[in-house]
Amino acid sequence: MVAPFEIVGREDFSDVTYLLEIFHPRMARAARPGQFVIVMGHDRGERIPLTLADFDPERGTVTLVVQAVGKTTMEMQARCVVGSSVHALVGPMGNPSEIGEARKVVCVGGGLGVAPVFPQARAYKRSGAYVIGVVGFRSRELMFWEDRFRSVCDEFIVCTDDGSEGIRGVVTAGIERALADHGDVDEVVAIGPPVMMKFCAEMTRPYGIRTVVSLNPVMVDGTGMCGGCRVRVGDRVRFACVEGPDFDAHAVDFDDLMARLRRFAASERAALERWQGSCRAGVGG
Amino acid sequence: MSTGPKKKKKKKTIRTISPDRTPMLEQDARVRARNFAEVACGYTLEGALREAERCLLCPDEPCVRGCPVEVDIPEFISKLTEKSVRGAYETITDTNLLPAICGRVCPQESQCEGVCTVGDTLEPVAIGRLERFVGDVAIAEGWQSVPYVEPSGFRVAIVGSGPAGMACAADMAKAGCEVTVYEAFHEPGGVLRYGIPDFRLPNEVIDAELEKLRALGVRFECNTLVGRLFTVEELLIEMGYEAVFVGTGAGAPTFMSIPGESLAGVLSANELLTRCNLMRARDFPDYDTPLQAGARVAVVGAGNTAMDAMRVCLRLGAAPVYCVYRRTRNEAPARAEELHHAEEEGIEFHWLTTPVEILGDGGLGVRAIRCQRMELGEPDESGRRRPVPVPDTEFEIEVDMVVYAIGTSANPILGQTSSLRLDQRGYIVADERLATSIAGVWAGGDIVTGAATVIEAMGAGREAAREMKAYLGLRDTDVVYLRERAGGVGKRFGIDVREHNYARVTA
């Protein structure tokens, strides 16, 4: 018998990036590319949104790739071992990505964004599209899922900031190469840090290629009730949790998104320092 | 009080009863504005008995008709005058399983107390306080009227564990159905849990009332977003439910589309309250959810949610806290007691005022809110006089946090994921019997009517339950044949004692 939300698999890609495979058969069946979940590590934890990196109806599991950047994600890194459970896991949330008629697609993942863009690349591949994968990492040591991602792509371009693998540079260099090689790209899907998505949008804007980004702003409920995730898209304010998370990259106000992501920066810093202090003192998790 | 043989009671008249309501002990305004403990401490037995004596037991019983769920108010008050709190509890729970909640959050002044006969000349009987007293005693004493109900074999799914869902669940469980309530949050209770703060409705009260539903056999499944994890149609077709009630509650908070709303210090009352109440951000960093509370706060709106938001901000340490509302105090939609408490606690009200811009501090934060004075013009469709801006009256209020509590729009999730018909504004279309466009699916509460009160949602949940029972071919256990009021033996727990499938089990 598996406990609710039990962690049945874990993989550490680096000091900060880790994969959790969580048992939830119903969610594994319902999930579609582009959707996200909200997780609470423990009963005093906060609710954090994470885009699904994979879902496997046969194994009855969903997969999350997490980067330990703050108190919550570092604590999860320390606590979430195989056999333990997270306190709460709700989803799939948000609208699934539209896997449309596009015949030639560039799927771009920057850093952690490689994980959530993978299900979309796979879905496009299964729909018969020609898929060009572009992944970007700071350096070769931080790469993960290379083989997995490559297996759903017709072409695969790696970019590293330090040039230790593939093209030296950020993902826009990879997109540039793909667009130079292929004049008939229908769509670009880009997931990664907001600033990366912003540059991807600027990169494709002159080409007029439909570009989709997945936004992950601060959320509480994730069901359209709190309004914390509001982002400016075009002239309108949209709620990413129920109207997204995918939006037209050329209409998203990324500066607004980045500013709103820093809303709780001071509290987050304080929480992290306190937690790290208690860890050193040997009291905390 | 006589201890001898029972004397015939003298008939009470408006001249013989106490002209003033029995006061309810409250925390001092200055003290309570800085803590999250409950504001109103409730009646003592003595106070409740004294207040119960003010009811004339008038033959009209306007109060019963004034109650959305038609609690037999004179009956429970007369039980109280006989010192039978248990009897009063049994009477209330015939129609309302959640007296400790309703006694606290119902707008009694516009319902039962608003039409009370005593209220024609004197202060009306404090029905809400008496109901709360009875509910609290029941919780303290652990009374649980758990009936044995023979299973009807039907399975019912309820979407949303707020007041509408709770009321519907109770009635369907009493009709012998196997009831599962789905909740998207990690804890059940809906707006009672995430919205209404502890100082108005303590969590223990919600827990106690939920426990009563569990005792009736109701199952709660949290962390379940219906529509996305499975659809409403799947509940009926694949998961084997014979009937579904949708009570998903209020939707997205409304903003005003004025400049500055993206600033970090601007948020909805829903977000503020959810962070503070459900996620316990007030205990940050012991709890992980942050809430950077403002030092000076403006709350836009004057409904119950606005009052809750203001009083939460006070308790988080803000001062001053302003209320900005475009109409006057008379039009404020908040419950009278909430407005009164907010005033006592030192909220500064800017009536006839509307925000026109939120000004930044140069970084991410808020420096001030620029407002404009309003005056009341001709009445609008709602019958209220329409506020009209007065030219050249702009002024600034210095604040670092702005909270919007000006209403909500429909939640889109079920519209996105099911064939439920929606109206133009996105609310679920339901007929006068709360049936939706899908056979076997009923809907009620805020997702149908737009923002309303807890008791109205409960009323809708009960109404839907009646219709669901009729649809399933279950006899309406609310209909009591051969009711004998005097002995109180006709109906127990809302069920005719002669029902063949019913036997009373008392805790």
PDB file of N, CA and C in Angstrom, chain A residues 5 24 26-27 30 35 40 42 44-47 71 75 88-96 218 220-221 223-228 230 239 242 256 259-260 262-267 271 274, chain B residues 182 184-186 194 221 223-225 228-230 239 250-253 255 261-264 266-268 270-271 274-275 278-279 284-292 364 411-413 416:
ATOM      1  N   PHE A   5       0.417  10.616  -1.848  1.00  0.00           N
ATOM      2  CA  PHE A   5       1.500  11.523  -2.223  1.00  0.00           C
ATOM      3  C   PHE A   5       2.879  10.998  -1.812  1.00  0.00           C
ATOM      4  N   HIS A  24       0.566   9.059  -7.649  1.00  0.00           N
ATOM      5  CA  HIS A  24      -0.766   9.673  -7.702  1.00  0.00           C
ATOM      6  C   HIS A  24      -1.417   9.208  -9.016  1.00  0.00           C
ATOM      7  N   ARG A  26      -4.366   8.806 -10.234  1.00  0.00           N
ATOM      8  CA  ARG A  26      -5.431   9.568 -10.880  1.00  0.00           C
ATOM      9  C   ARG A  26      -4.860  10.797 -11.588  1.00  0.00           C
ATOM     10  N   MET A  27      -3.903  11.451 -10.938  1.00  0.00           N
ATOM     11  CA  MET A  27      -3.303  12.624 -11.565  1.00  0.00           C
ATOM     12  C   MET A  27      -2.457  12.203 -12.767  1.00  0.00           C
ATOM     13  N   ALA A  30      -4.753  12.000 -15.588  1.00  0.00           N
ATOM     14  CA  ALA A  30      -5.432  13.235 -16.000  1.00  0.00           C
ATOM     15  C   ALA A  30      -4.475  14.269 -16.592  1.00  0.00           C
ATOM     16  N   GLN A  35       0.551  21.478 -17.855  1.00  0.00           N
ATOM     17  CA  GLN A  35      -0.175  21.704 -16.598  1.00  0.00           C
ATOM     18  C   GLN A  35       0.777  21.711 -15.409  1.00  0.00           C
ATOM     19  N   MET A  40       2.690  21.132  -1.089  1.00  0.00           N
ATOM     20  CA  MET A  40       3.039  21.595   0.254  1.00  0.00           C
ATOM     21  C   MET A  40       3.931  20.513   0.848  1.00  0.00           C
ATOM     22  N   HIS A  42       5.155  20.156   3.950  1.00  0.00           N
ATOM     23  CA  HIS A  42       4.722  19.680   5.267  1.00  0.00           C
ATOM     24  C   HIS A  42       3.570  20.551   5.729  1.00  0.00           C
ATOM     25  N   ARG A  44       3.112  22.814   7.833  1.00  0.00           N
ATOM     26  CA  ARG A  44       3.302  24.252   8.050  1.00  0.00           C
ATOM     27  C   ARG A  44       3.912  24.925   6.824  1.00  0.00           C
ATOM     28  N   GLY A  45       3.990  24.191   5.763  1.00  0.00           N
ATOM     29  CA  GLY A  45       4.663  24.672   4.561  1.00  0.00           C
ATOM     30  C   GLY A  45       3.823  25.663   3.775  1.00  0.00           C
ATOM     31  N   GLU A  46       4.443  26.229   2.752  1.00  0.00           N
ATOM     32  CA  GLU A  46       3.685  27.089   1.844  1.00  0.00           C
ATOM     33  C   GLU A  46       3.307  26.284   0.617  1.00  0.00           C
ATOM     34  N   ARG A  47       2.333  26.800  -0.114  1.00  0.00           N
ATOM     35  CA  ARG A  47       1.889  26.125  -1.336  1.00  0.00           C
ATOM     36  C   ARG A  47       2.699  26.688  -2.498  1.00  0.00           C
ATOM     37  N   LYS A  71      13.872  28.601   1.134  1.00  0.00           N
ATOM     38  CA  LYS A  71      13.677  27.751   2.298  1.00  0.00           C
ATOM     39  C   LYS A  71      12.834  26.526   1.958  1.00  0.00           C
ATOM     40  N   GLU A  75      14.277  22.787   1.973  1.00  0.00           N
ATOM     41  CA  GLU A  75      13.759  21.879   2.983  1.00  0.00           C
ATOM     42  C   GLU A  75      13.214  20.614   2.312  1.00  0.00           C
ATOM     43  N   ALA A  88       0.759  17.835   0.838  1.00  0.00           N
ATOM     44  CA  ALA A  88      -0.362  18.057  -0.077  1.00  0.00           C
ATOM     45  C   ALA A  88       0.155  18.153  -1.490  1.00  0.00           C
ATOM     46  N   LEU A  89      -0.675  17.675  -2.408  1.00  0.00           N
ATOM     47  CA  LEU A  89      -0.328  17.739  -3.827  1.00  0.00           C
ATOM     48  C   LEU A  89      -1.649  17.843  -4.570  1.00  0.00           C
ATOM     49  N   VAL A  90      -1.858  18.956  -5.239  1.00  0.00           N
ATOM     50  CA  VAL A  90      -3.121  19.118  -5.964  1.00  0.00           C
ATOM     51  C   VAL A  90      -2.837  19.485  -7.412  1.00  0.00           C
ATOM     52  N   GLY A  91      -3.624  18.921  -8.283  1.00  0.00           N
ATOM     53  CA  GLY A  91      -3.457  19.154  -9.707  1.00  0.00           C
ATOM     54  C   GLY A  91      -4.113  18.028 -10.481  1.00  0.00           C
ATOM     55  N   PRO A  92      -3.942  17.942 -11.765  1.00  0.00           N
ATOM     56  CA  PRO A  92      -3.233  18.929 -12.567  1.00  0.00           C
ATOM     57  C   PRO A  92      -4.022  20.228 -12.636  1.00  0.00           C
ATOM     58  N   MET A  93      -3.322  21.352 -12.660  1.00  0.00           N
ATOM     59  CA  MET A  93      -3.979  22.654 -12.691  1.00  0.00           C
ATOM     60  C   MET A  93      -3.616  23.381 -13.980  1.00  0.00           C
ATOM     61  N   GLY A  94      -4.437  24.346 -14.303  1.00  0.00           N
ATOM     62  CA  GLY A  94      -4.176  25.171 -15.484  1.00  0.00           C
ATOM     63  C   GLY A  94      -4.608  24.487 -16.765  1.00  0.00           C
ATOM     64  N   ASN A  95      -4.628  25.279 -17.830  1.00  0.00           N
ATOM     65  CA  ASN A  95      -5.018  24.746 -19.133  1.00  0.00           C
ATOM     66  C   ASN A  95      -3.861  23.976 -19.735  1.00  0.00           C
ATOM     67  N   PRO A  96      -4.138  22.803 -20.294  1.00  0.00           N
ATOM     68  CA  PRO A  96      -3.070  22.078 -20.983  1.00  0.00           C
ATOM     69  C   PRO A  96      -2.558  22.915 -22.154  1.00  0.00           C
ATOM     70  N   VAL A 218       3.770  33.807  -8.438  1.00  0.00           N
ATOM     71  CA  VAL A 218       3.417  33.420  -7.071  1.00  0.00           C
ATOM     72  C   VAL A 218       1.929  33.076  -7.009  1.00  0.00           C
ATOM     73  N   VAL A 220      -1.338  31.118  -4.444  1.00  0.00           N
ATOM     74  CA  VAL A 220      -1.708  30.501  -3.175  1.00  0.00           C
ATOM     75  C   VAL A 220      -2.607  29.297  -3.451  1.00  0.00           C
ATOM     76  N   ASP A 221      -3.816  29.554  -3.947  1.00  0.00           N
ATOM     77  CA  ASP A 221      -4.727  28.425  -4.150  1.00  0.00           C
ATOM     78  C   ASP A 221      -4.529  27.752  -5.504  1.00  0.00           C
ATOM     79  N   THR A 223      -6.475  28.093  -7.984  1.00  0.00           N
ATOM     80  CA  THR A 223      -7.783  27.792  -8.572  1.00  0.00           C
ATOM     81  C   THR A 223      -8.536  29.042  -9.000  1.00  0.00           C
ATOM     82  N   GLY A 224      -7.839  30.177  -9.080  1.00  0.00           N
ATOM     83  CA  GLY A 224      -8.497  31.391  -9.560  1.00  0.00           C
ATOM     84  C   GLY A 224      -9.162  32.189  -8.463  1.00  0.00           C
ATOM     85  N   MET A 225      -8.826  31.926  -7.214  1.00  0.00           N
ATOM     86  CA  MET A 225      -9.525  32.585  -6.124  1.00  0.00           C
ATOM     87  C   MET A 225      -8.753  33.770  -5.548  1.00  0.00           C
ATOM     88  N   CYS A 226      -7.416  33.690  -5.486  1.00  0.00           N
ATOM     89  CA  CYS A 226      -6.688  34.715  -4.734  1.00  0.00           C
ATOM     90  C   CYS A 226      -6.199  35.873  -5.604  1.00  0.00           C
ATOM     91  N   GLY A 227      -5.974  35.635  -6.881  1.00  0.00           N
ATOM     92  CA  GLY A 227      -5.543  36.736  -7.744  1.00  0.00           C
ATOM     93  C   GLY A 227      -4.079  37.086  -7.595  1.00  0.00           C
ATOM     94  N   GLY A 228      -3.322  36.309  -6.826  1.00  0.00           N
ATOM     95  CA  GLY A 228      -1.906  36.604  -6.628  1.00  0.00           C
ATOM     96  C   GLY A 228      -1.086  36.422  -7.899  1.00  0.00           C
ATOM     97  N   ARG A 230      -1.683  37.255 -10.913  1.00  0.00           N
ATOM     98  CA  ARG A 230      -2.075  38.061 -12.070  1.00  0.00           C
ATOM     99  C   ARG A 230      -0.858  38.610 -12.818  1.00  0.00           C
ATOM    100  N   PHE A 239      -5.122  35.894 -15.007  1.00  0.00           N
ATOM    101  CA  PHE A 239      -4.734  35.041 -13.889  1.00  0.00           C
ATOM    102  C   PHE A 239      -4.070  33.791 -14.455  1.00  0.00           C
ATOM    103  N   VAL A 242      -5.673  30.017 -13.860  1.00  0.00           N
ATOM    104  CA  VAL A 242      -6.838  29.491 -14.570  1.00  0.00           C
ATOM    105  C   VAL A 242      -6.916  29.942 -16.017  1.00  0.00           C
ATOM    106  N   ASP A 256       6.759  43.235 -15.648  1.00  0.00           N
ATOM    107  CA  ASP A 256       5.728  43.161 -14.621  1.00  0.00           C
ATOM    108  C   ASP A 256       5.808  41.812 -13.901  1.00  0.00           C
ATOM    109  N   ALA A 259       8.862  41.703 -11.611  1.00  0.00           N
ATOM    110  CA  ALA A 259       8.666  42.527 -10.421  1.00  0.00           C
ATOM    111  C   ALA A 259       7.749  41.799  -9.436  1.00  0.00           C
ATOM    112  N   ARG A 260       6.675  41.201  -9.947  1.00  0.00           N
ATOM    113  CA  ARG A 260       5.723  40.548  -9.054  1.00  0.00           C
ATOM    114  C   ARG A 260       6.298  39.283  -8.429  1.00  0.00           C
ATOM    115  N   ARG A 262       9.110  39.137  -7.226  1.00  0.00           N
ATOM    116  CA  ARG A 262       9.948  39.578  -6.094  1.00  0.00           C
ATOM    117  C   ARG A 262       9.113  40.116  -4.938  1.00  0.00           C
ATOM    118  N   ARG A 263       7.782  39.958  -5.031  1.00  0.00           N
ATOM    119  CA  ARG A 263       6.898  40.532  -4.013  1.00  0.00           C
ATOM    120  C   ARG A 263       7.314  40.190  -2.591  1.00  0.00           C
ATOM    121  N   PHE A 264       7.695  38.934  -2.385  1.00  0.00           N
ATOM    122  CA  PHE A 264       7.958  38.496  -1.019  1.00  0.00           C
ATOM    123  C   PHE A 264       9.451  38.280  -0.776  1.00  0.00           C
ATOM    124  N   ALA A 265      10.273  38.941  -1.594  1.00  0.00           N
ATOM    125  CA  ALA A 265      11.713  38.697  -1.535  1.00  0.00           C
ATOM    126  C   ALA A 265      12.272  38.843  -0.117  1.00  0.00           C
ATOM    127  N   ALA A 266      11.854  39.879   0.582  1.00  0.00           N
ATOM    128  CA  ALA A 266      12.418  40.122   1.918  1.00  0.00           C
ATOM    129  C   ALA A 266      12.059  38.981   2.875  1.00  0.00           C
ATOM    130  N   SER A 267      10.782  38.583   2.868  1.00  0.00           N
ATOM    131  CA  SER A 267      10.354  37.487   3.743  1.00  0.00           C
ATOM    132  C   SER A 267      11.051  36.197   3.376  1.00  0.00           C
ATOM    133  N   ALA A 271      13.294  33.972   5.830  1.00  0.00           N
ATOM    134  CA  ALA A 271      12.955  32.579   6.132  1.00  0.00           C
ATOM    135  C   ALA A 271      14.141  31.666   5.859  1.00  0.00           C
ATOM    136  N   ARG A 274      16.908  32.141   8.492  1.00  0.00           N
ATOM    137  CA  ARG A 274      16.506  31.544   9.757  1.00  0.00           C
ATOM    138  C   ARG A 274      16.636  30.026   9.677  1.00  0.00           C
TER     139      ARG A 274
ATOM    140  N   TYR B 182     -15.602  16.890  -2.375  1.00  0.00           N
ATOM    141  CA  TYR B 182     -14.284  17.165  -2.936  1.00  0.00           C
ATOM    142  C   TYR B 182     -13.887  18.613  -2.683  1.00  0.00           C
ATOM    143  N   ALA B 184     -10.543  21.451  -3.186  1.00  0.00           N
ATOM    144  CA  ALA B 184      -9.261  21.682  -3.859  1.00  0.00           C
ATOM    145  C   ALA B 184      -8.153  22.024  -2.863  1.00  0.00           C
ATOM    146  N   PHE B 185      -8.494  22.750  -1.806  1.00  0.00           N
ATOM    147  CA  PHE B 185      -7.496  23.076  -0.788  1.00  0.00           C
ATOM    148  C   PHE B 185      -7.132  21.826   0.020  1.00  0.00           C
ATOM    149  N   HIS B 186      -6.109  21.959   0.842  1.00  0.00           N
ATOM    150  CA  HIS B 186      -5.673  20.817   1.640  1.00  0.00           C
ATOM    151  C   HIS B 186      -6.484  20.660   2.924  1.00  0.00           C
ATOM    152  N   TYR B 194     -10.766  29.606   4.704  1.00  0.00           N
ATOM    153  CA  TYR B 194      -9.745  30.496   4.143  1.00  0.00           C
ATOM    154  C   TYR B 194     -10.131  31.964   4.269  1.00  0.00           C
ATOM    155  N   GLU B 221     -12.700  14.615   0.627  1.00  0.00           N
ATOM    156  CA  GLU B 221     -11.462  14.358  -0.110  1.00  0.00           C
ATOM    157  C   GLU B 221     -10.846  15.683  -0.517  1.00  0.00           C
ATOM    158  N   ASN B 223      -7.431  18.229  -1.577  1.00  0.00           N
ATOM    159  CA  ASN B 223      -6.412  18.202  -2.645  1.00  0.00           C
ATOM    160  C   ASN B 223      -6.977  17.679  -3.962  1.00  0.00           C
ATOM    161  N   THR B 224      -8.243  17.941  -4.205  1.00  0.00           N
ATOM    162  CA  THR B 224      -8.890  17.402  -5.395  1.00  0.00           C
ATOM    163  C   THR B 224      -9.547  18.539  -6.174  1.00  0.00           C
ATOM    164  N   LEU B 225      -8.982  18.867  -7.303  1.00  0.00           N
ATOM    165  CA  LEU B 225      -9.529  19.937  -8.120  1.00  0.00           C
ATOM    166  C   LEU B 225     -10.447  19.327  -9.178  1.00  0.00           C
ATOM    167  N   ARG B 228     -10.316  19.339 -13.281  1.00  0.00           N
ATOM    168  CA  ARG B 228      -8.974  19.043 -13.791  1.00  0.00           C
ATOM    169  C   ARG B 228      -8.507  17.625 -13.458  1.00  0.00           C
ATOM    170  N   LEU B 229      -8.743  17.182 -12.217  1.00  0.00           N
ATOM    171  CA  LEU B 229      -8.319  15.815 -11.867  1.00  0.00           C
ATOM    172  C   LEU B 229      -9.306  14.821 -12.491  1.00  0.00           C
ATOM    173  N   PHE B 230     -10.573  15.171 -12.450  1.00  0.00           N
ATOM    174  CA  PHE B 230     -11.608  14.471 -13.215  1.00  0.00           C
ATOM    175  C   PHE B 230     -12.711  15.489 -13.428  1.00  0.00           C
ATOM    176  N   MET B 239     -17.362   7.428 -12.440  1.00  0.00           N
ATOM    177  CA  MET B 239     -17.078   7.208 -11.033  1.00  0.00           C
ATOM    178  C   MET B 239     -18.301   6.738 -10.254  1.00  0.00           C
ATOM    179  N   ALA B 250     -17.033  31.492  -4.643  1.00  0.00           N
ATOM    180  CA  ALA B 250     -16.675  32.733  -5.324  1.00  0.00           C
ATOM    181  C   ALA B 250     -15.498  32.519  -6.259  1.00  0.00           C
ATOM    182  N   GLY B 251     -15.382  33.399  -7.206  1.00  0.00           N
ATOM    183  CA  GLY B 251     -14.319  33.252  -8.196  1.00  0.00           C
ATOM    184  C   GLY B 251     -13.220  34.260  -8.027  1.00  0.00           C
ATOM    185  N   ALA B 252     -12.757  34.749  -9.142  1.00  0.00           N
ATOM    186  CA  ALA B 252     -11.598  35.607  -9.173  1.00  0.00           C
ATOM    187  C   ALA B 252     -11.906  36.981  -8.579  1.00  0.00           C
ATOM    188  N   PRO B 253     -10.985  37.513  -7.788  1.00  0.00           N
ATOM    189  CA  PRO B 253     -11.214  38.830  -7.220  1.00  0.00           C
ATOM    190  C   PRO B 253     -11.192  39.914  -8.302  1.00  0.00           C
ATOM    191  N   PHE B 255     -10.354  43.623  -9.643  1.00  0.00           N
ATOM    192  CA  PHE B 255      -9.500  44.789  -9.427  1.00  0.00           C
ATOM    193  C   PHE B 255     -10.134  45.958 -10.177  1.00  0.00           C
ATOM    194  N   GLU B 261      -1.680  48.867 -10.007  1.00  0.00           N
ATOM    195  CA  GLU B 261      -2.195  47.656  -9.357  1.00  0.00           C
ATOM    196  C   GLU B 261      -1.220  46.486  -9.366  1.00  0.00           C
ATOM    197  N   SER B 262      -0.141  46.589 -10.187  1.00  0.00           N
ATOM    198  CA  SER B 262       0.842  45.500 -10.197  1.00  0.00           C
ATOM    199  C   SER B 262       1.833  45.621  -9.053  1.00  0.00           C
ATOM    200  N   LEU B 263       1.846  46.744  -8.365  1.00  0.00           N
ATOM    201  CA  LEU B 263       2.842  46.952  -7.313  1.00  0.00           C
ATOM    202  C   LEU B 263       2.728  45.875  -6.243  1.00  0.00           C
ATOM    203  N   ALA B 264       3.887  45.613  -5.598  1.00  0.00           N
ATOM    204  CA  ALA B 264       3.950  44.491  -4.658  1.00  0.00           C
ATOM    205  C   ALA B 264       2.995  44.654  -3.479  1.00  0.00           C
ATOM    206  N   VAL B 266      -0.037  45.614  -3.475  1.00  0.00           N
ATOM    207  CA  VAL B 266      -1.451  45.600  -3.855  1.00  0.00           C
ATOM    208  C   VAL B 266      -1.916  44.158  -3.968  1.00  0.00           C
ATOM    209  N   LEU B 267      -2.958  43.794  -3.250  1.00  0.00           N
ATOM    210  CA  LEU B 267      -3.450  42.423  -3.337  1.00  0.00           C
ATOM    211  C   LEU B 267      -4.942  42.379  -3.049  1.00  0.00           C
ATOM    212  N   SER B 268      -5.539  41.233  -3.364  1.00  0.00           N
ATOM    213  CA  SER B 268      -6.963  41.065  -3.113  1.00  0.00           C
ATOM    214  C   SER B 268      -7.175  40.665  -1.659  1.00  0.00           C
ATOM    215  N   ASN B 270      -9.063  38.331  -0.813  1.00  0.00           N
ATOM    216  CA  ASN B 270      -8.997  36.864  -0.833  1.00  0.00           C
ATOM    217  C   ASN B 270      -7.580  36.377  -0.563  1.00  0.00           C
ATOM    218  N   GLU B 271      -6.619  37.010  -1.224  1.00  0.00           N
ATOM    219  CA  GLU B 271      -5.236  36.567  -1.034  1.00  0.00           C
ATOM    220  C   GLU B 271      -4.762  36.863   0.390  1.00  0.00           C
ATOM    221  N   THR B 274      -6.566  34.455   2.777  1.00  0.00           N
ATOM    222  CA  THR B 274      -6.120  33.065   2.635  1.00  0.00           C
ATOM    223  C   THR B 274      -4.727  32.889   3.221  1.00  0.00           C
ATOM    224  N   ARG B 275      -3.849  33.830   2.920  1.00  0.00           N
ATOM    225  CA  ARG B 275      -2.501  33.739   3.493  1.00  0.00           C
ATOM    226  C   ARG B 275      -2.561  33.755   5.013  1.00  0.00           C
ATOM    227  N   LEU B 278      -5.904  30.550   6.359  1.00  0.00           N
ATOM    228  CA  LEU B 278      -5.651  29.148   6.027  1.00  0.00           C
ATOM    229  C   LEU B 278      -4.173  28.803   6.147  1.00  0.00           C
ATOM    230  N   MET B 279      -3.323  29.691   5.592  1.00  0.00           N
ATOM    231  CA  MET B 279      -1.898  29.367   5.526  1.00  0.00           C
ATOM    232  C   MET B 279      -1.131  29.836   6.760  1.00  0.00           C
ATOM    233  N   PHE B 284       4.172  33.515  10.504  1.00  0.00           N
ATOM    234  CA  PHE B 284       5.453  33.461   9.812  1.00  0.00           C
ATOM    235  C   PHE B 284       6.529  33.956  10.770  1.00  0.00           C
ATOM    236  N   PRO B 285       7.707  33.377  10.854  1.00  0.00           N
ATOM    237  CA  PRO B 285       8.217  32.280  10.025  1.00  0.00           C
ATOM    238  C   PRO B 285       7.995  30.871  10.595  1.00  0.00           C
ATOM    239  N   ASP B 286       7.181  30.728  11.655  1.00  0.00           N
ATOM    240  CA  ASP B 286       6.911  29.359  12.107  1.00  0.00           C
ATOM    241  C   ASP B 286       6.128  28.597  11.050  1.00  0.00           C
ATOM    242  N   TYR B 287       5.286  29.336  10.339  1.00  0.00           N
ATOM    243  CA  TYR B 287       4.662  28.788   9.140  1.00  0.00           C
ATOM    244  C   TYR B 287       5.350  29.460   7.954  1.00  0.00           C
ATOM    245  N   ASP B 288       5.440  28.745   6.836  1.00  0.00           N
ATOM    246  CA  ASP B 288       6.306  29.226   5.755  1.00  0.00           C
ATOM    247  C   ASP B 288       5.688  30.289   4.858  1.00  0.00           C
ATOM    248  N   THR B 289       4.370  30.414   4.857  1.00  0.00           N
ATOM    249  CA  THR B 289       3.743  31.335   3.915  1.00  0.00           C
ATOM    250  C   THR B 289       3.962  32.774   4.351  1.00  0.00           C
ATOM    251  N   PRO B 290       4.559  33.597   3.493  1.00  0.00           N
ATOM    252  CA  PRO B 290       4.823  34.985   3.878  1.00  0.00           C
ATOM    253  C   PRO B 290       3.626  35.900   3.618  1.00  0.00           C
ATOM    254  N   LEU B 291       3.596  36.993   4.306  1.00  0.00           N
ATOM    255  CA  LEU B 291       2.605  38.036   4.066  1.00  0.00           C
ATOM    256  C   LEU B 291       3.238  39.316   4.555  1.00  0.00           C
ATOM    257  N   GLN B 292       3.758  40.095   3.609  1.00  0.00           N
ATOM    258  CA  GLN B 292       4.411  41.308   4.060  1.00  0.00           C
ATOM    259  C   GLN B 292       3.370  42.342   4.403  1.00  0.00           C
ATOM    260  N   LEU B 364       9.376  48.595  -5.812  1.00  0.00           N
ATOM    261  CA  LEU B 364       8.235  47.716  -6.069  1.00  0.00           C
ATOM    262  C   LEU B 364       7.031  48.095  -5.226  1.00  0.00           C
ATOM    263  N   ASN B 411     -15.703  31.813 -11.166  1.00  0.00           N
ATOM    264  CA  ASN B 411     -14.561  30.930 -11.366  1.00  0.00           C
ATOM    265  C   ASN B 411     -14.747  30.168 -12.679  1.00  0.00           C
ATOM    266  N   PRO B 412     -13.710  30.157 -13.544  1.00  0.00           N
ATOM    267  CA  PRO B 412     -13.906  29.570 -14.881  1.00  0.00           C
ATOM    268  C   PRO B 412     -13.675  28.068 -14.989  1.00  0.00           C
ATOM    269  N   ILE B 413     -13.166  27.408 -13.934  1.00  0.00           N
ATOM    270  CA  ILE B 413     -12.637  26.047 -14.131  1.00  0.00           C
ATOM    271  C   ILE B 413     -13.695  25.058 -14.628  1.00  0.00           C
ATOM    272  N   GLN B 416     -14.569  25.639 -18.167  1.00  0.00           N
ATOM    273  CA  GLN B 416     -13.516  25.204 -19.095  1.00  0.00           C
ATOM    274  C   GLN B 416     -13.534  23.693 -19.303  1.00  0.00           C
TER     275      GLN B 416
END
